[in-house]
Structures are given as structure tokens and as C-alpha cells.
Short mmCIF file of C-alpha atoms and ligand atoms in Angstrom, two decimals:
data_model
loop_
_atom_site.label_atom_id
_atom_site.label_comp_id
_atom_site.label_asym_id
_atom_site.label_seq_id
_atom_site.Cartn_x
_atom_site.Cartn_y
_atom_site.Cartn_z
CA UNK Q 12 12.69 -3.03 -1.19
CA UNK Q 13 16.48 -3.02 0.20
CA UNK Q 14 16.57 0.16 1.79
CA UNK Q 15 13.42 2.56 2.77
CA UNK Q 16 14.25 5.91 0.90
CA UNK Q 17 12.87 8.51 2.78
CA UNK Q 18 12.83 12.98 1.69
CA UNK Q 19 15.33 15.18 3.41
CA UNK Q 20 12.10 16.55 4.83
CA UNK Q 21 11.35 13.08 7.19
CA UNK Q 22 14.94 13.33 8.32
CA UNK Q 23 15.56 16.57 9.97
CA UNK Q 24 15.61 15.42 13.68
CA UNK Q 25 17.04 12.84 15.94
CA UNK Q 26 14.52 10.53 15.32
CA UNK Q 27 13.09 10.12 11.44
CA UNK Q 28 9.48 9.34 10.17
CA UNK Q 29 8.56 6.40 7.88
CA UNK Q 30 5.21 7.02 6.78
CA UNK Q 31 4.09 6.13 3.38
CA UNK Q 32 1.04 3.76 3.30
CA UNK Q 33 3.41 2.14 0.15
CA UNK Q 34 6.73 1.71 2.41
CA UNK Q 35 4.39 0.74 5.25
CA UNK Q 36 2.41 -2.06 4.12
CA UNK Q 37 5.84 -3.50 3.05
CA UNK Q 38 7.78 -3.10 6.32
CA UNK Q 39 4.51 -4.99 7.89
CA UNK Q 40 3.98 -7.34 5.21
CA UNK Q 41 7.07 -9.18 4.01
CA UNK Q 42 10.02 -7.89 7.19
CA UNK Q 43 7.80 -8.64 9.71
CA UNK Q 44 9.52 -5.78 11.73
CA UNK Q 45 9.80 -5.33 15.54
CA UNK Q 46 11.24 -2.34 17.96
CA UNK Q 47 15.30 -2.88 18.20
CA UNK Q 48 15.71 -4.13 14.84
CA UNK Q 49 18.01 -2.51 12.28
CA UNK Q 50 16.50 -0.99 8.90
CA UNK Q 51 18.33 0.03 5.74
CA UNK Q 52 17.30 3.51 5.23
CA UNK Q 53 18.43 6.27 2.30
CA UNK Q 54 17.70 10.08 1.90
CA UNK Q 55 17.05 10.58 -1.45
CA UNK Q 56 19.97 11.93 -3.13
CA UNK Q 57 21.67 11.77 0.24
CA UNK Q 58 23.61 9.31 2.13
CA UNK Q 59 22.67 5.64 3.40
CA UNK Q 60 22.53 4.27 6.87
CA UNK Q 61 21.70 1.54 8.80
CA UNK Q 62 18.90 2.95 11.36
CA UNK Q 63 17.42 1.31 14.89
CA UNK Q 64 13.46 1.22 15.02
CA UNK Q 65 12.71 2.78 18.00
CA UNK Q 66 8.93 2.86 17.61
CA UNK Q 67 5.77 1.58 15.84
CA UNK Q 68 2.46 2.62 15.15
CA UNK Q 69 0.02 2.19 12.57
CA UNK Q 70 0.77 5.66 10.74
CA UNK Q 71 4.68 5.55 11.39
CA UNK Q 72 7.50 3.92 12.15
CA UNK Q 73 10.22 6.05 13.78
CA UNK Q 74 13.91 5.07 13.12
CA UNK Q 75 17.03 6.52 14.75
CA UNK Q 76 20.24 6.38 12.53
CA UNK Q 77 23.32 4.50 13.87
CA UNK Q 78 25.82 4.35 11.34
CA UNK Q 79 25.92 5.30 7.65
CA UNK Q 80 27.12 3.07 4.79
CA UNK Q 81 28.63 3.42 1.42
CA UNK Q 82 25.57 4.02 -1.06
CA UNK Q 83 26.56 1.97 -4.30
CA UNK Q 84 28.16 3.17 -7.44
CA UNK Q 85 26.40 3.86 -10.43
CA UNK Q 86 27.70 3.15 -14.10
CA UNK Q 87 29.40 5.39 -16.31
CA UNK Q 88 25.91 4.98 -18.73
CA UNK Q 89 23.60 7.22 -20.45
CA UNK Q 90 21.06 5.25 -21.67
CA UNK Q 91 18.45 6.53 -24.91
CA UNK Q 92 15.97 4.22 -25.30
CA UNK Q 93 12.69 5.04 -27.48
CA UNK Q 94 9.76 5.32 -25.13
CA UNK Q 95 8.22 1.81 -24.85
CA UNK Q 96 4.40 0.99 -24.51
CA UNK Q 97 3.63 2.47 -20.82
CA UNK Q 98 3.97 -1.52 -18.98
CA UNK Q 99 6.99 -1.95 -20.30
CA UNK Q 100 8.19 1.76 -19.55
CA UNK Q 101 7.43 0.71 -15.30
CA UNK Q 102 9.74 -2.05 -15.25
CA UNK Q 103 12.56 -0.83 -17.94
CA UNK Q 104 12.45 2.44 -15.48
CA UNK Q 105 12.45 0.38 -12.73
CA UNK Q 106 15.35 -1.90 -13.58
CA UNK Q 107 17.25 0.57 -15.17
CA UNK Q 108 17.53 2.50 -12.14
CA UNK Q 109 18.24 -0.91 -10.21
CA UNK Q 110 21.38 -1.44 -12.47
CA UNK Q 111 22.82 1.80 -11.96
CA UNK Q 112 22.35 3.83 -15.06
CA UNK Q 113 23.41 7.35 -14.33
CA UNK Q 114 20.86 9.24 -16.85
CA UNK Q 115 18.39 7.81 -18.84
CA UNK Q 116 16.89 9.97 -21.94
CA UNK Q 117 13.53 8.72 -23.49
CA UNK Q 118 13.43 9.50 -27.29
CA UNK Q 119 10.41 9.54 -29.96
CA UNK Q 120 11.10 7.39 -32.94
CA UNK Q 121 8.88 6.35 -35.67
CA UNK Q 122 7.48 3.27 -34.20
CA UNK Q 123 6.76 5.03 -31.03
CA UNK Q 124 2.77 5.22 -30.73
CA UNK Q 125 2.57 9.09 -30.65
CA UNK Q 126 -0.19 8.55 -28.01
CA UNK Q 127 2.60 6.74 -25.48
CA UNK Q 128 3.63 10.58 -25.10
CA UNK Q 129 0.34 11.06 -23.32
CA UNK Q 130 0.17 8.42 -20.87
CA UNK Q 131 -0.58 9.41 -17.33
CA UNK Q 132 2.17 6.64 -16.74
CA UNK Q 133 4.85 9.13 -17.44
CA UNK Q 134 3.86 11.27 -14.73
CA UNK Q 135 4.77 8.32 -12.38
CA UNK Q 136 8.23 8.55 -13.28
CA UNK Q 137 9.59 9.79 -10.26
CA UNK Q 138 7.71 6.55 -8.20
CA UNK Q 139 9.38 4.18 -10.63
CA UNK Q 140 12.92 5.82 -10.09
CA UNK Q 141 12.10 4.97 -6.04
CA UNK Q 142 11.04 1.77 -6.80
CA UNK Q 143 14.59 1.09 -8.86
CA UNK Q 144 16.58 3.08 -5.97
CA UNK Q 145 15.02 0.68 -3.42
CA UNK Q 146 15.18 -2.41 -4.66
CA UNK Q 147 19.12 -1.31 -5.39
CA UNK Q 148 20.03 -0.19 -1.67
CA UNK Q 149 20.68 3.53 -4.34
CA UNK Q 150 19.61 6.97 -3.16
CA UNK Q 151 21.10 8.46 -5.90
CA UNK Q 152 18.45 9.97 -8.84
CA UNK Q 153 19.26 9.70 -12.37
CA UNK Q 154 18.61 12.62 -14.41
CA UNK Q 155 15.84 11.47 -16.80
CA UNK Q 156 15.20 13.55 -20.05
CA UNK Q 157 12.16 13.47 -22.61
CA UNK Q 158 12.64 14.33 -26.28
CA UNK Q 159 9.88 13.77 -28.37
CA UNK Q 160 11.39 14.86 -31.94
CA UNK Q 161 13.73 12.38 -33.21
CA UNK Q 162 16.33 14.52 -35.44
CA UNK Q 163 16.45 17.16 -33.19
CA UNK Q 164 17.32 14.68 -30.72
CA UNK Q 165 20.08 13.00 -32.78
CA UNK Q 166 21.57 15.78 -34.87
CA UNK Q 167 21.60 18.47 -32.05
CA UNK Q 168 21.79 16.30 -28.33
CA UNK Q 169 23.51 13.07 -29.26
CA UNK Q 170 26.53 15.00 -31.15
CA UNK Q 171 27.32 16.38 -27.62
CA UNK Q 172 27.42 13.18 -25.67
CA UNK Q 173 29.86 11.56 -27.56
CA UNK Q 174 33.43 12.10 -27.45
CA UNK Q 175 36.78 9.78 -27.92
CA UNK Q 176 36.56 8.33 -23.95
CA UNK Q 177 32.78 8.06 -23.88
CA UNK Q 178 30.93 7.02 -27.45
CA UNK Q 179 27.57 6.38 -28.25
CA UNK Q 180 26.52 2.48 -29.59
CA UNK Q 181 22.80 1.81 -31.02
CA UNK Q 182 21.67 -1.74 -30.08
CA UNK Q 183 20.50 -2.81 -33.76
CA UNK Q 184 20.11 -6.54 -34.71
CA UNK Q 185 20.98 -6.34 -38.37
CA UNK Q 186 24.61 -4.19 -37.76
CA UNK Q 187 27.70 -6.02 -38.15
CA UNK Q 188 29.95 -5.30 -35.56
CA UNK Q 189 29.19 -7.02 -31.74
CA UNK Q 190 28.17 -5.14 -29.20
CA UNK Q 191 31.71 -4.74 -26.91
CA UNK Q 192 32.13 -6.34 -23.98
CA UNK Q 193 34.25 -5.54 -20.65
CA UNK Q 194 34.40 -1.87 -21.13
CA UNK Q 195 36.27 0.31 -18.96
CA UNK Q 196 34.82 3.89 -20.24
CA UNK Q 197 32.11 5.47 -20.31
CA UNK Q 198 29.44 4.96 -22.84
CA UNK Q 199 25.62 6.06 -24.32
CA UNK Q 200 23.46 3.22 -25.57
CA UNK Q 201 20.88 4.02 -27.76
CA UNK Q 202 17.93 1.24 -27.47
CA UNK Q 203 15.12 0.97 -30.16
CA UNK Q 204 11.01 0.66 -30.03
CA UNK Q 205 9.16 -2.42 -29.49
CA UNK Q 206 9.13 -2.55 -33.24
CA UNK Q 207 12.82 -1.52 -34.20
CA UNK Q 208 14.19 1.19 -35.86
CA UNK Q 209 14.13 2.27 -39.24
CA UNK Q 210 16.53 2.10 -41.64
CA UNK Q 211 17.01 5.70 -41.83
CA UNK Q 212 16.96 6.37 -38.12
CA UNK Q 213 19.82 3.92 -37.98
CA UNK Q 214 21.28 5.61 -40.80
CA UNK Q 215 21.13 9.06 -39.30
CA UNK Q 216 21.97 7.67 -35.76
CA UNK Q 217 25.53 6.58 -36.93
CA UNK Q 218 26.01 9.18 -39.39
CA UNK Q 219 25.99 11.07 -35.97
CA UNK Q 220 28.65 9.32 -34.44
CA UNK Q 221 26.88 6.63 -33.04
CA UNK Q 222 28.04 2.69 -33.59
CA UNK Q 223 25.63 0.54 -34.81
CA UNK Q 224 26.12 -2.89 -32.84
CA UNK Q 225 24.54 -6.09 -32.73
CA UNK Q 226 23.70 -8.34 -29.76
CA UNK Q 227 23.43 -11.58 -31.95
CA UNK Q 228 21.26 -12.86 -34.13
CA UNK Q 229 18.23 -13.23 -30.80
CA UNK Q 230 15.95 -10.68 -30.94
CA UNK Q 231 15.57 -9.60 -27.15
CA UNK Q 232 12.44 -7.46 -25.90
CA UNK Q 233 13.60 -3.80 -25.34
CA UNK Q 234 13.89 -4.00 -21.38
CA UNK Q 235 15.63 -7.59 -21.81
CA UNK Q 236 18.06 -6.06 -23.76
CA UNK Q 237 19.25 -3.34 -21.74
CA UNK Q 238 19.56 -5.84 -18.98
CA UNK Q 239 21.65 -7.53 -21.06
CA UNK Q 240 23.90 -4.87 -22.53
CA UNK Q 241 24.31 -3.41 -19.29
CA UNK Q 242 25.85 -6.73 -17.92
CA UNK Q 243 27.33 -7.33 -21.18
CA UNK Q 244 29.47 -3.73 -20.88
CA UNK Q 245 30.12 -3.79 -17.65
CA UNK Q 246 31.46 -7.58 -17.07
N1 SAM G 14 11.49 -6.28 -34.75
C1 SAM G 14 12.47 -5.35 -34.23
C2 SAM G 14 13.71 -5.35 -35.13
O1 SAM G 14 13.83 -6.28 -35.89
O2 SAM G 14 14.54 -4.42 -35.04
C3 SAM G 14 12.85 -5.79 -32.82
C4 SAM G 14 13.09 -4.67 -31.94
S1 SAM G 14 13.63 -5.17 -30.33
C5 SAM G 14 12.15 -5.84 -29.66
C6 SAM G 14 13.79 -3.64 -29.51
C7 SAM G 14 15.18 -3.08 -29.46
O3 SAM G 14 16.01 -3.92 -28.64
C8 SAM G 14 15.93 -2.99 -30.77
O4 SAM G 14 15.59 -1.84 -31.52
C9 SAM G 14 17.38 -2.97 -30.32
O5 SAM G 14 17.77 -1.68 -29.91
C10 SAM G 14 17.35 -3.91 -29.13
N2 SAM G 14 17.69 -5.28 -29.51
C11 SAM G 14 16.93 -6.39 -29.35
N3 SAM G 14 17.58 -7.48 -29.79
C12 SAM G 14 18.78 -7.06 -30.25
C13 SAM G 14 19.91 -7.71 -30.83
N4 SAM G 14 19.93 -9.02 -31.03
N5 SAM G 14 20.96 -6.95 -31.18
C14 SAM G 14 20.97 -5.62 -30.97
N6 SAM G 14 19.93 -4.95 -30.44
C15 SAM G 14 18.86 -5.65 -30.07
#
């Protein structure tokens, strides 16, 4: 946790309010923190400041803001990626939000486990967003979407994402072409299941305007490749 990201709501006076048992227990445990010291603190989808502890209990710690800072940029990224098994969606979430992805869109696709759409995991959404947000010093909230029929998805949504100074690539390890590197645009990246695509979601995805690119002939786990792509676009 880089910053605390607190509600408008804990931030109306002079003084704020830090006091979730989460945000608590890691202020105690691993910054040790005393009265006078400064604190990295956001408002969610607000600004970021550097704040003054000014006291300490065991419910709350109360902060006062001194000066605010520049909150940092996201990337120009929409990223699709088929909803993973409900670990793996925590930390892809997670990171995702940590690198700076500006809207995130999780898609069905036929090697999607139809029950993954029922996991109580997707309710924690929001908490994985202010994980990512913290651990990046963000405040910022990326829209996240949920489509959970494929075509739809692809022949209605994607068509309207795309255009000739933002296009739309689908990670697939069998295409020809490299993924690009360096880019100065923005983009939508279209990430498969666990198990891959299938030939004719591939098929369907590029006859939509989507290019099919390849990361090499490794095959990365879903939430290592984004990692990668992300760093590999953005270089
Ligand atoms: N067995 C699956 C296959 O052969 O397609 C592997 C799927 S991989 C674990 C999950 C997703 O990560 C893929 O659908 C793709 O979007 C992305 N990915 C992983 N490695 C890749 C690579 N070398 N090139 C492009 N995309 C990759």
C-alpha cells in the first residue's frame, strides 16, 4: 500500500478519518507509524496529498492534509480479457489497475467455466480495484464492464472501440504478426482464457477489426501476459 485511499465521505473536514480495520492493521503492521509523520493519502477518484498524522487511536488515525501531489497517469488502454478462474481474476484485477489500465472489460468465451460468472469473487471487484489503486499511489477508478455473451460482445461493442488512432490487437500465440512495441496511441487488447481461444473466436475477433498478434512462441499465463504486453506497448 503506497497511498491510503480514503471516500470523499472521510474527507470532508479539516482533519480526515482513517478507519478501515484493512488500512489499519497495515499502517500498524509494516509503517510502524507515529504522530508527526507524513502519509500518502488519495480520495478516491479525487486528488492525492501528502497528509501529517496528527492523532492515533486504536479505531482511527486522523490525518491533516499539507500539500497535494500529482496523482499518476494512466495508459491510453482498454483491456478485454476473458474472465479467468476467480484467483487469478484478484491479482490480474489487482495488477491491472496497478499498471494503469484505464477500463478493463471482462468477456465470456468458450473456455470460460460458465460457473466463473457466479463467483462471489466478482462482487469483490471494487476491493481489488483499491488494492491496485494503492499499491500504484492511483485514485483514479477504471471503468470495469461485464459481458457474458461473446458475439454480442465482439460484433456489437468491439466494432465501436476501434478506430484508425486507437485499434484493437488479440494476444493469440499461433498469429503471425508480433505484438507492436513502443506505441504512442491508444489501443484495446483483447486477452484469452486460461485455455485459449478458439479458432473461430479468433476468426470472428479479427473479422471485427481486431489484429491478431503474437507474443512469441512462450506461452505466458493470462495475468503474465498482460503484464507483459502492457510493458511491451508502452516501452
Ligand atoms: N493453451 C492456450 C493456447 O494455446 O492458446 C494458452 C492460453 S494463455 C494461458 C492465455 C492467453 O494469454 C492467450 O489466449 C493469449 O491471449 C495470451 N497469451 C499467452 N501467451 C501468448 C503468446 N505467446 N502470444 C500471444 N498471446 C499470448
Amino acid at each position: 500500500m503506497n497511498i491510503v485511499l480514503l471516500g470523499p465521505e472521510d474527507t470532508q473536514s479539516e482533519i480526515w478519518s482513517i478507519h478501515s480495520k484493512r488500512q489499519l492493521q497495515h499502517l500498524r503492521e509494516h509503517l510502524d507509524i507515529t504522530v508527526g509523520q507524513n502519509l500518502k493519502v488519495g480520495i478516491r477518484n479525487g486528488a492525492r496529498y501528502v497528509t501529517e498524522i496528527v492523532s492515533i487511536d486504536e479505531q482511527e488515525v486522523c490525518i491533516r492534509p499539507i500539500r497535494e501531489e500529482a496523482v499518476p497517469a494512466k495508459l491510453p488502454v482498454h483491456l478485454i480479457v476473458a474472465l479467468p478462474r476467480p484467483k487469478v481474476l484478484r491479482r490480474l484485477i489487482m495488477d491491472s489497475v496497478t499498471l494503469g489500465v484505464e477500463k478493463i472489460s471482462l468477456i465470456h468465451s468458450y473456455r470460460v467455466d460458465k460457473s466463473y460468472w457466479q463467483t462471489p469473487f466478482l462482487q469483490q471487484i471494487d476491493n481489488y480495484v483499491t488494492l491496485g489503486l494503492e499499491q500504484a499511489g492511483d485514485t483514479i477508478v477504471p471503468e470495469i464492464q461485464m459481458y457474458k455473451r461473446f458475439k454480442p460482445f465482439v460484433e456489437d461493442v468491439l466494432p465501436t472501440l476501434i478506430s484508425e488512432t486507437s485499434p484493437a490487437y488479440v494476444a493469440h500465440p499461433y498469429a503471425d504478426e508480433s505484438m507492436p512495441n513502443g506505441i504512442d496511441h491508444a489501443c484495446s487488447i483483447v486477452v484469452g482464457p486460461e485455455g485459449g481461444f478458439i479458432p473461430y473466436e479468433v476468426d470472428l475477433l479479427t473479422k471485427n477489426g481486431c489484429q491478431a498478434v503474437s507474443l512469441g512462441n512462450r506461452i505466458l499465463r493470462t495475468e503474465t501476459s498482460i503484464s507483459y504486453i502492457l510493458g511491451r506497448l508502452f516501452s
